[in-house]
CSV table of C-alpha atoms and ligand atoms in Angstrom, one decimal:
chain,number,residue,atom,x,y,z
A,1,MET,CA,122.9,103.6,135.4
A,2,ILE,CA,123.7,103.3,131.0
A,3,PRO,CA,121.2,104.3,129.1
A,4,GLN,CA,119.6,102.2,126.5
A,5,PRO,CA,119.9,104.7,123.7
A,6,PHE,CA,123.9,104.4,124.8
A,7,LEU,CA,124.2,100.6,124.5
A,8,ASN,CA,122.3,100.9,121.0
A,9,THR,CA,124.8,102.7,120.0
A,10,ILE,CA,127.7,100.7,121.1
A,11,ALA,CA,125.8,97.7,120.6
A,12,THR,CA,125.4,98.6,116.8
A,13,LYS,CA,129.3,99.1,116.3
A,14,HIS,CA,129.8,95.9,118.0
A,15,HIS,CA,127.8,94.1,115.7
A,16,LEU,CA,125.4,92.6,118.8
A,17,SER,CA,122.4,90.7,118.1
A,18,LYS,CA,119.7,92.0,119.3
A,19,ALA,CA,118.9,88.6,121.1
A,20,GLU,CA,122.6,89.6,122.7
A,21,LEU,CA,121.6,92.7,123.2
A,22,GLU,CA,118.6,92.1,125.0
A,23,VAL,CA,121.0,90.0,127.4
A,24,LEU,CA,123.3,92.5,127.9
A,25,SER,CA,120.8,95.6,128.8
A,26,LEU,CA,119.6,93.4,131.3
A,27,ALA,CA,123.0,91.9,132.4
A,28,MET,CA,124.0,95.9,133.1
A,29,GLU,CA,120.6,96.8,135.2
A,30,GLY,CA,122.2,94.0,137.4
A,31,GLU,CA,119.4,91.3,137.4
A,32,SER,CA,121.1,87.5,137.7
A,33,ILE,CA,121.3,84.7,135.1
A,34,GLY,CA,118.1,82.9,136.6
A,35,ALA,CA,116.1,86.5,136.5
A,36,ILE,CA,117.9,87.6,133.0
A,37,ALA,CA,116.1,83.4,132.0
A,38,ASP,CA,113.1,83.6,133.6
A,39,LEU,CA,112.3,87.6,131.9
A,40,LEU,CA,113.8,86.5,128.4
A,41,LYS,CA,111.7,83.3,128.8
A,42,ILE,CA,115.1,80.6,128.0
A,43,SER,CA,117.4,78.2,130.1
A,44,GLU,CA,120.4,80.1,131.8
A,45,ASP,CA,123.0,78.5,129.6
A,46,ALA,CA,121.5,80.5,126.7
A,47,VAL,CA,122.4,83.8,128.6
A,48,ARG,CA,125.5,82.6,129.2
A,49,LYS,CA,125.7,81.4,125.8
A,50,ARG,CA,124.2,84.8,125.0
A,51,LEU,CA,126.9,86.8,127.5
A,52,SER,CA,129.7,84.7,126.1
A,53,GLU,CA,129.1,86.2,122.9
A,54,VAL,CA,129.6,89.6,123.8
A,55,TYR,CA,132.3,89.4,125.9
A,56,HIS,CA,133.8,88.3,123.1
A,57,LYS,CA,132.4,90.8,121.1
A,58,PHE,CA,133.9,93.7,123.5
A,59,GLN,CA,137.0,91.2,123.4
A,60,ILE,CA,137.2,90.6,127.4
A,61,VAL,CA,138.7,88.4,128.4
A,62,GLY,CA,139.5,87.0,131.9
A,63,ARG,CA,138.2,84.1,134.2
A,64,GLY,CA,133.8,83.7,134.1
A,65,PRO,CA,133.8,85.9,137.1
A,66,VAL,CA,134.5,88.9,136.7
A,67,LYS,CA,134.0,89.2,133.1
A,68,LEU,CA,130.8,91.1,134.0
A,69,PRO,CA,132.6,93.5,135.8
A,70,GLN,CA,134.9,94.4,133.4
A,71,LEU,CA,132.2,95.0,130.8
A,72,GLN,CA,130.4,97.2,132.8
A,73,ARG,CA,133.7,99.0,133.8
A,74,GLN,CA,134.5,99.3,130.4
A,75,LEU,CA,130.8,100.9,129.3
A,76,MET,CA,130.5,103.2,132.2
A,77,LYS,CA,133.6,104.8,130.6
A,78,GLN,CA,132.9,104.6,127.9
A,79,TYR,CA,129.5,107.0,128.6
A,80,GLN,CA,131.5,109.2,131.3
A,81,GLU,CA,133.9,110.3,128.6
A,82,GLN,CA,130.9,110.8,125.4
A,83,LEU,CA,128.9,112.6,128.0
A,84,LYS,CA,132.5,115.0,129.2
A,85,ALA,CA,133.1,115.2,125.5
A,86,GLN,CA,129.6,116.9,124.6
A,87,GLY,CA,129.4,119.2,127.9
A,88,ASP,CA,125.9,119.9,129.8
A,89,LEU,CA,122.5,120.6,127.6
A,90,ALA,CA,120.8,123.2,129.6
A,91,LEU,CA,116.5,123.4,129.2
A,92,ASN,CA,115.1,126.6,129.7
A,93,ILE,CA,111.6,126.1,129.3
A,94,SER,CA,109.4,128.4,129.3
A,95,LEU,CA,105.7,128.4,129.1
A,96,GLY,CA,103.3,128.0,126.4
A,97,THR,CA,104.4,125.0,123.7
A,98,SER,CA,107.6,126.8,123.0
A,99,TYR,CA,110.9,125.3,124.4
A,100,HIS,CA,114.4,127.4,125.0
A,101,LEU,CA,117.3,124.8,124.9
A,102,THR,CA,119.9,127.5,126.6
A,103,GLN,CA,123.5,125.9,125.6
A,104,PRO,CA,125.0,125.6,123.3
A,105,GLN,CA,125.8,121.3,122.4
A,106,ILE,CA,127.5,119.5,120.1
A,107,ASN,CA,125.7,116.0,120.3
A,108,ASN,CA,127.6,114.1,118.1
A,109,SER,CA,126.0,111.2,119.1
A,110,MET,CA,125.0,109.2,116.2
A,111,ASP,CA,122.0,106.3,117.1
A,112,TRP,CA,121.9,103.8,114.0
A,113,ASP,CA,119.9,101.2,115.7
A,114,GLY,CA,120.0,98.2,113.8
A,115,ALA,CA,120.0,100.1,110.3
A,116,PRO,CA,120.5,97.3,108.0
A,117,ASP,CA,124.7,97.2,106.3
A,118,VAL,CA,125.1,98.8,102.7
A,119,SER,CA,128.6,97.3,102.5
A,120,VAL,CA,127.1,95.5,98.7
A,121,PHE,CA,125.3,99.0,97.1
A,122,TYR,CA,124.7,99.3,93.7
A,123,GLY,CA,123.7,102.5,91.6
A,124,ARG,CA,121.7,105.2,92.7
A,125,ALA,CA,124.3,107.9,91.5
A,126,THR,CA,121.6,110.2,90.3
A,127,GLU,CA,119.1,109.7,93.1
A,128,LEU,CA,121.9,110.2,96.3
A,129,ALA,CA,123.0,113.3,94.2
A,130,LEU,CA,119.7,114.6,93.8
A,131,LEU,CA,119.0,113.9,98.0
A,132,LYS,CA,122.2,115.4,98.7
A,133,ASP,CA,121.4,118.3,97.2
A,134,TRP,CA,118.3,119.0,98.5
A,135,ILE,CA,119.3,118.4,101.6
A,136,VAL,CA,122.8,119.7,102.3
A,137,ASN,CA,122.6,122.7,100.0
A,138,GLN,CA,118.7,123.8,100.0
A,139,GLY,CA,117.8,122.8,103.2
A,140,CYS,CA,115.4,120.8,103.1
A,141,ARG,CA,113.6,119.6,106.3
A,142,LEU,CA,111.2,116.7,105.2
A,143,VAL,CA,112.2,114.6,102.6
A,144,SER,CA,110.5,111.4,102.0
A,145,LEU,CA,111.1,108.3,100.2
A,146,LEU,CA,108.5,106.3,98.5
A,147,GLY,CA,108.1,103.4,96.5
A,148,ILE,CA,106.7,99.2,95.9
A,149,GLY,CA,108.2,97.2,98.9
A,150,GLY,CA,111.8,95.7,98.1
A,151,VAL,CA,112.6,98.7,95.5
A,152,GLY,CA,115.5,99.6,97.8
A,153,LYS,CA,114.5,102.1,99.8
A,154,THR,CA,115.3,101.3,103.2
A,155,VAL,CA,119.6,100.6,102.1
A,156,LEU,CA,118.9,104.3,99.7
A,157,GLY,CA,117.8,106.1,102.7
A,158,VAL,CA,121.1,104.0,105.3
A,159,ARG,CA,123.5,104.7,102.3
A,160,LEU,CA,122.4,108.5,102.1
A,161,ALA,CA,122.7,109.3,105.9
A,162,HIS,CA,126.5,107.6,105.9
A,163,GLN,CA,128.0,110.0,102.8
A,164,ILE,CA,125.6,113.5,104.3
A,165,GLN,CA,126.2,112.9,108.2
A,166,GLU,CA,129.0,115.1,108.3
A,167,HIS,CA,126.7,117.2,107.9
A,168,PHE,CA,125.0,117.3,110.6
A,169,GLU,CA,126.0,116.7,115.1
A,170,SER,CA,123.3,113.7,115.3
A,171,LEU,CA,121.3,111.2,113.6
A,172,ILE,CA,119.0,108.8,114.7
A,173,TRP,CA,118.1,105.9,112.1
A,174,ARG,CA,114.1,104.1,113.7
A,175,SER,CA,112.5,101.7,112.3
A,176,LEU,CA,107.9,102.2,112.6
A,177,TYR,CA,108.5,98.3,111.8
A,178,PHE,CA,106.8,97.9,115.4
A,179,ALA,CA,104.0,100.1,115.2
A,180,PRO,CA,104.9,102.1,118.0
A,181,SER,CA,102.5,105.3,118.8
A,182,LEU,CA,103.8,108.9,118.6
A,183,GLN,CA,104.2,109.8,121.5
A,184,GLU,CA,106.9,106.3,122.5
A,185,PHE,CA,108.4,107.1,118.7
A,186,LEU,CA,109.2,111.1,120.3
A,187,ASP,CA,109.9,109.8,124.1
A,188,GLN,CA,112.7,107.5,122.3
A,189,LEU,CA,114.1,110.7,120.2
A,190,ILE,CA,114.1,112.9,122.3
A,191,LYS,CA,115.9,110.3,125.1
A,192,VAL,CA,118.7,109.9,122.8
A,193,LEU,CA,118.9,113.4,121.7
A,194,SER,CA,119.1,114.7,125.1
A,195,LEU,CA,122.0,112.3,126.0
A,196,ASN,CA,118.9,110.6,129.0
A,197,LYS,CA,119.9,113.2,130.7
A,198,GLU,CA,116.7,114.6,132.5
A,199,THR,CA,114.5,115.9,130.0
A,200,PRO,CA,111.5,118.4,131.0
A,201,ASN,CA,108.5,117.0,132.1
A,202,LEU,CA,106.6,117.0,128.6
A,203,ASN,CA,103.2,115.6,129.5
A,204,THR,CA,101.1,115.4,126.0
A,205,VAL,CA,102.2,115.1,122.3
A,206,ASP,CA,101.7,118.1,121.9
A,207,GLN,CA,104.8,119.3,123.9
A,208,GLN,CA,106.9,117.0,123.1
A,209,ILE,CA,106.3,117.9,119.0
A,210,SER,CA,107.1,121.6,120.5
A,211,TRP,CA,110.6,120.3,122.6
A,212,LEU,CA,111.9,118.5,119.5
A,213,VAL,CA,110.9,121.7,116.9
A,214,SER,CA,113.0,123.5,118.9
A,215,TYR,CA,115.3,121.6,119.3
A,216,PHE,CA,115.2,121.0,114.9
A,217,ARG,CA,115.7,124.8,114.8
A,218,SER,CA,118.8,124.9,116.9
A,219,TYR,CA,120.9,122.0,116.3
A,220,ARG,CA,121.0,120.0,113.0
A,221,CYS,CA,120.0,116.5,113.3
A,222,LEU,CA,118.9,114.3,111.0
A,223,VAL,CA,116.3,112.3,111.1
A,224,ILE,CA,115.7,108.5,109.6
A,225,VAL,CA,112.6,106.9,110.3
A,226,ASP,CA,112.2,103.9,108.1
A,227,GLY,CA,108.7,101.8,107.2
A,228,PHE,CA,106.6,105.0,107.5
A,229,GLU,CA,104.3,102.0,105.7
A,230,SER,CA,103.7,100.4,109.4
A,231,ILE,CA,101.8,102.7,110.9
A,232,LEU,CA,99.1,103.3,108.0
A,233,SER,CA,95.6,100.9,108.2
A,234,ARG,CA,95.3,97.8,105.8
A,235,GLY,CA,92.1,97.9,103.4
A,236,LYS,CA,91.8,101.6,103.2
A,237,LEU,CA,93.7,103.9,100.0
A,238,ALA,CA,96.7,104.2,100.5
A,239,GLY,CA,98.2,107.1,102.9
A,240,THR,CA,95.9,106.3,105.1
A,241,TYR,CA,96.4,106.3,108.8
A,242,ARG,CA,95.4,103.1,111.5
A,243,GLU,CA,93.3,104.2,114.4
A,244,GLY,CA,95.4,106.0,117.0
A,245,TYR,CA,98.3,107.1,114.9
A,246,ASP,CA,97.2,110.1,112.7
A,247,ASN,CA,98.6,111.8,114.5
A,248,TYR,CA,101.7,111.6,113.3
A,249,GLY,CA,100.4,113.6,110.4
A,250,LYS,CA,99.7,116.7,112.3
A,251,PHE,CA,104.2,115.9,113.8
A,252,LEU,CA,105.3,115.9,110.1
A,253,LYS,CA,102.7,118.6,109.6
A,254,ARG,CA,105.0,121.0,112.4
A,255,ILE,CA,108.9,119.6,110.7
A,256,GLY,CA,107.6,120.2,107.6
A,257,GLU,CA,106.2,123.9,108.3
A,258,GLU,CA,108.5,125.6,110.5
A,259,PRO,CA,112.1,126.4,110.9
A,260,SER,CA,114.8,124.4,111.4
A,261,LYS,CA,118.1,123.4,110.2
A,262,SER,CA,117.2,119.3,111.0
A,263,CYS,CA,116.6,117.1,108.6
A,264,VAL,CA,113.5,114.3,108.7
A,265,ILE,CA,114.2,111.1,106.8
A,266,ILE,CA,110.9,109.0,105.4
A,267,THR,CA,110.8,105.8,104.2
A,268,SER,CA,107.0,104.6,103.4
A,269,ARG,CA,105.4,102.0,100.4
A,270,GLU,CA,102.1,104.4,100.5
A,271,LYS,CA,102.1,108.7,99.8
A,272,ILE,CA,101.7,110.5,103.0
A,273,ASN,CA,99.5,112.9,102.9
A,274,GLU,CA,101.0,115.3,104.3
A,275,ILE,CA,104.3,115.7,102.5
A,276,SER,CA,101.9,115.4,99.2
A,277,TYR,CA,100.1,118.5,100.6
A,278,LEU,CA,103.2,120.4,101.3
A,279,GLN,CA,106.4,119.6,99.0
A,280,GLY,CA,107.4,121.0,95.9
A,281,GLU,CA,109.9,122.7,93.7
A,282,THR,CA,110.5,125.8,95.8
A,283,SER,CA,109.7,123.9,99.3
A,284,ARG,CA,111.7,122.6,102.0
A,285,VAL,CA,109.6,119.5,102.3
A,286,LYS,CA,110.2,117.2,98.8
A,287,SER,CA,109.4,113.3,97.9
A,288,LEU,CA,111.6,111.2,96.1
A,289,LYS,CA,110.1,108.7,93.7
A,290,VAL,CA,111.7,105.4,94.3
A,291,GLU,CA,111.8,103.4,90.9
A,292,GLY,CA,114.0,99.7,89.9
A,293,LEU,CA,117.4,99.6,89.3
A,294,GLY,CA,117.3,99.5,85.5
A,295,GLU,CA,120.5,98.7,83.9
A,296,ASP,CA,122.3,97.9,87.5
A,297,ALA,CA,120.7,95.3,88.4
A,298,ARG,CA,123.4,93.5,86.7
A,299,PHE,CA,125.7,93.6,89.0
A,300,LEU,CA,123.1,91.9,90.9
A,301,LEU,CA,122.7,89.1,89.2
A,302,LYS,CA,126.6,88.6,88.5
A,303,GLU,CA,127.1,88.9,92.8
A,304,LYS,CA,124.4,85.9,92.4
A,305,GLY,CA,126.6,83.9,90.0
A,306,LEU,CA,123.9,84.0,87.2
A,307,SER,CA,124.8,82.9,83.8
A,308,ALA,CA,122.6,83.5,80.4
A,309,GLU,CA,123.7,87.4,80.0
A,310,GLU,CA,122.4,87.9,77.3
A,311,ASN,CA,118.7,87.1,78.9
A,312,TRP,CA,119.1,89.1,82.2
A,313,GLN,CA,117.8,92.4,81.0
A,314,GLN,CA,114.5,90.7,80.1
A,315,LEU,CA,114.0,89.7,83.8
A,316,ILE,CA,115.3,93.1,84.8
A,317,GLU,CA,112.4,94.6,82.7
A,318,ASP,CA,109.7,92.0,83.7
A,319,TYR,CA,110.8,93.0,87.6
A,320,ARG,CA,111.2,96.3,86.9
A,321,GLY,CA,114.7,96.0,88.3
A,322,ASN,CA,113.1,95.2,91.5
A,323,PRO,CA,116.0,94.0,93.6
A,324,LEU,CA,114.2,92.1,96.7
A,325,MET,CA,112.4,90.5,94.0
A,326,LEU,CA,115.4,89.6,91.9
A,327,LYS,CA,117.5,88.7,94.8
A,328,LEU,CA,114.3,86.5,95.5
A,329,VAL,CA,114.1,85.2,92.3
A,330,ALA,CA,117.4,84.9,91.8
A,331,ALA,CA,118.2,82.4,94.9
A,332,THR,CA,115.3,79.6,92.9
A,333,ILE,CA,116.9,80.0,88.8
A,334,GLN,CA,120.4,79.6,91.1
A,335,GLU,CA,119.6,76.2,92.4
A,336,VAL,CA,117.3,74.8,90.4
A,337,PHE,CA,118.6,75.5,87.5
A,338,ASP,CA,121.9,76.2,87.8
A,339,GLY,CA,121.8,79.4,87.1
A,340,ASN,CA,120.4,79.4,84.0
A,341,VAL,CA,118.6,82.7,83.2
A,342,LYS,CA,117.9,81.5,79.9
A,343,ASP,CA,116.7,78.3,80.9
A,344,PHE,CA,114.9,79.8,83.8
A,345,LEU,CA,112.6,81.9,81.5
A,346,GLU,CA,111.7,79.1,78.8
A,347,THR,CA,109.6,77.2,81.8
A,348,THR,CA,108.0,80.6,84.1
A,349,PHE,CA,109.5,84.2,84.7
A,350,PHE,CA,108.0,84.4,88.6
A,351,THR,CA,108.8,82.0,91.6
A,352,HIS,CA,106.1,80.7,94.4
A,353,ASP,CA,108.4,83.6,96.9
A,354,VAL,CA,108.5,86.3,94.8
A,355,THR,CA,104.3,85.9,94.3
A,356,GLY,CA,103.9,85.4,98.4
A,357,PHE,CA,105.5,88.8,99.1
A,358,VAL,CA,103.5,90.5,96.0
A,359,ARG,CA,100.6,88.6,97.9
A,360,GLU,CA,102.1,90.9,101.1
A,361,LEU,CA,101.4,94.1,98.9
A,362,LEU,CA,98.2,92.9,97.5
A,363,ASP,CA,96.6,92.8,101.1
A,364,GLN,CA,97.2,96.1,101.8
A,365,LEU,CA,94.9,97.3,98.9
A,366,SER,CA,91.6,98.5,99.6
A,367,GLU,CA,88.3,96.5,98.1
A,368,LEU,CA,88.1,98.9,95.3
A,369,GLU,CA,91.4,98.9,94.8
A,370,ALA,CA,91.3,95.1,94.1
A,371,LYS,CA,88.3,95.6,91.9
A,372,ILE,CA,90.0,97.3,90.0
A,373,ILE,CA,92.8,94.8,89.5
A,374,VAL,CA,91.1,91.6,89.4
A,375,GLN,CA,89.5,93.8,86.3
A,376,MET,CA,92.4,94.6,85.1
A,377,ALA,CA,94.3,91.2,85.5
A,378,ASN,CA,91.5,90.0,83.2
A,379,GLU,CA,91.9,92.3,80.2
A,380,LYS,CA,95.2,91.5,78.2
A,381,GLU,CA,95.0,94.8,76.4
A,382,PRO,CA,95.3,98.3,78.3
A,383,ILE,CA,92.2,99.3,80.2
A,384,ILE,CA,91.0,103.2,80.5
A,385,LEU,CA,89.0,104.5,82.8
A,386,GLN,CA,85.6,104.3,80.7
A,387,GLN,CA,86.0,101.2,80.7
A,388,LEU,CA,86.7,101.2,84.7
A,389,ARG,CA,84.0,102.8,85.0
A,390,GLU,CA,81.3,100.8,83.3
A,391,ASN,CA,81.9,97.8,84.5
A,392,LEU,CA,82.2,98.8,88.4
A,393,SER,CA,78.1,99.6,88.2
A,394,GLY,CA,77.4,101.7,91.0
A,395,VAL,CA,80.9,102.8,91.8
A,396,SER,CA,81.0,106.6,91.3
A,397,SER,CA,83.7,108.2,89.8
A,398,GLN,CA,84.8,110.4,92.2
A,399,ASP,CA,86.0,106.7,93.5
A,400,VAL,CA,86.8,105.2,90.6
A,401,ILE,CA,89.2,107.8,90.1
A,402,SER,CA,90.6,107.8,94.3
A,403,ALA,CA,91.4,104.0,93.7
A,404,VAL,CA,93.0,103.8,90.7
A,405,ALA,CA,95.6,106.7,92.0
A,406,SER,CA,96.0,105.0,95.2
A,407,LEU,CA,97.0,102.4,92.6
A,408,ARG,CA,99.7,103.7,91.0
A,409,GLN,CA,101.0,105.3,93.5
A,410,ARG,CA,101.3,101.8,95.4
A,411,ALA,CA,102.9,101.4,91.4
A,412,LEU,CA,101.0,98.7,91.1
A,413,VAL,CA,99.4,99.9,88.0
A,414,GLU,CA,101.3,101.5,84.9
A,415,LYS,CA,99.9,103.8,82.8
A,416,SER,CA,100.4,103.8,79.1
A,417,ARG,CA,99.7,106.3,76.0
A,418,ASP,CA,96.7,103.4,75.3
A,419,GLY,CA,95.3,103.1,79.2
A,420,PHE,CA,96.5,101.2,82.6
A,421,THR,CA,98.0,97.9,82.6
A,422,LEU,CA,99.8,95.8,85.6
A,423,PRO,CA,103.5,95.1,85.9
A,424,PRO,CA,104.1,91.4,84.8
A,425,VAL,CA,104.8,89.9,88.0
A,426,ILE,CA,101.3,91.5,89.8
A,427,ARG,CA,99.5,89.7,86.6
A,428,ALA,CA,101.1,86.5,87.1
A,429,THR,CA,100.1,86.8,91.1
A,430,LEU,CA,96.9,87.5,90.5
A,431,GLY,CA,96.6,84.6,87.9
A,432,ASN,CA,97.9,82.5,90.8
A,433,GLY,CA,94.6,82.1,92.8
A,434,TYR,CA,94.8,85.7,94.2
A,435,HIS,CA,90.9,86.1,96.1
A,436,LEU,CA,90.0,89.2,97.0
A,437,PRO,CA,90.0,90.7,100.3
A,438,ASN,CA,86.8,90.5,102.8
B,1,ATP,N1,121.2,99.8,95.3
B,1,ATP,C1,121.3,98.5,96.1
B,1,ATP,N2,122.1,97.2,95.5
B,1,ATP,C2,122.1,96.8,95.8
B,1,ATP,N3,121.6,96.0,96.5
B,1,ATP,C3,120.0,96.6,96.9
B,1,ATP,C4,119.8,97.4,96.7
B,1,ATP,N4,118.6,98.5,96.9
B,1,ATP,C5,118.3,97.3,97.4
B,1,ATP,N5,118.8,96.4,97.8
B,1,ATP,C6,118.8,95.3,97.8
B,1,ATP,O1,116.7,94.7,98.1
B,1,ATP,C7,116.8,94.2,99.3
B,1,ATP,C8,115.4,95.1,99.4
B,1,ATP,O2,115.7,97.0,99.6
B,1,ATP,P1,115.3,97.1,100.8
B,1,ATP,O3,115.0,96.8,102.2
B,1,ATP,O4,116.0,98.6,101.2
B,1,ATP,O5,113.5,97.2,100.2
B,1,ATP,P2,112.7,99.2,101.1
B,1,ATP,O6,112.0,99.5,99.7
B,1,ATP,O7,112.6,99.4,101.7
B,1,ATP,O8,111.4,97.3,101.0
B,1,ATP,P3,110.4,97.3,102.2
B,1,ATP,O9,109.3,98.3,101.4
B,1,ATP,O10,110.0,96.7,102.1
B,1,ATP,O11,110.7,97.5,103.6
B,1,ATP,C9,117.9,94.2,99.9
B,1,ATP,O12,118.1,93.1,100.5
B,1,ATP,C10,118.4,94.8,99.6
B,1,ATP,O13,119.7,94.4,100.6
B,2,MG,MG1,112.4,98.7,103.6
């Protein structure tokens, strides 16, 4: 049988959608059209339609009934060729927690699993140069890309991975969007890295981690973990794990501390505590704060066909160069104001699309964080810590300080010489009927 990770990789190469891959995977397992329709709760016609799209993308021609066997043969052949090229991976499991990989193995597998396309990508030359230096020259083994939602962490991660992949034997890109348990997540990594062959009996998460740590010591793997905030908690300070997920921290600690030829890059809206403890100038664990696009956001506005260039600076500044928010607002400017930024700014500077997105970010806050930003929204001038503490009677100074630090980390609060303030979009959202979380 053809293993799923191989199918995933090949599906990405042939631009199959998730729905098409799903049907293909079941068909490759020998399921009939009727069974696939039942399993996916769709009509048989829909299954046939998806399959015919798959045949088209794999350039399989001929009569209907012969297409599936033809595709199966083609995929099996490619899979066997890949296996042959990669040689055998012999695993010699020693007792205890350390595993030795005996035969040298060139994996050369690239598993992008549905990472976004980054053919349109502006700016970030400084960030890319710095990240490359950390990873390729300094041998960093754990790097986080932190920043507010929509700022461009995911596409920066993908772009970076494209640029440095030649320095690695294998590459895996995985999203944590569906919040897999650590065990599921590591199981997937191990399957891909061992090319889905017999993996040793790894009964516990600790054994899985040890296997990976050994593997990372022997081979150069680049692993990109996207959307780490999915396993972090809502309603708590930034960086708090969801219940049952704190073993991810243990995994990162070992990756950060033990010798390795590999690198794990993580994108996250919230800080990752283990990385905060380990990072440092001379350490092989580092974090990059991803800020807005700045001047380069102009390329984005140009691409969207906006006009009144003399007002673009203002728009970019209001949104702190956040590409997702700028894209959202640009669509409205295009539809309602014929693309004229000046006309738009004379009316307002934000839209419901944007405030909807910002509300999502605010929903993550702890009760105290939410109270603090509501206070800040009520003040026109920057507010100082002392004032905040006085207004929040009954709350300890330490709690106020931690909550402000958490808000700063989430990039929802800015700091000037005169005190703390809110970025315009956050202020606007709060002024538009925000309710404190219960
Ligand atoms: N440098 C860039 N050039 C062009 N478009 C960009 C750039 N950075 C981000 N974008 C666009 O902005 C949007 C948001 O980017 P991305 O998904 O990478 O953000 P993110 O920080 O990962 O957000 P989230 O926290 O929601 O996962 C995407 O549509 C992306 O294509
Ligand atoms: Mg992202």
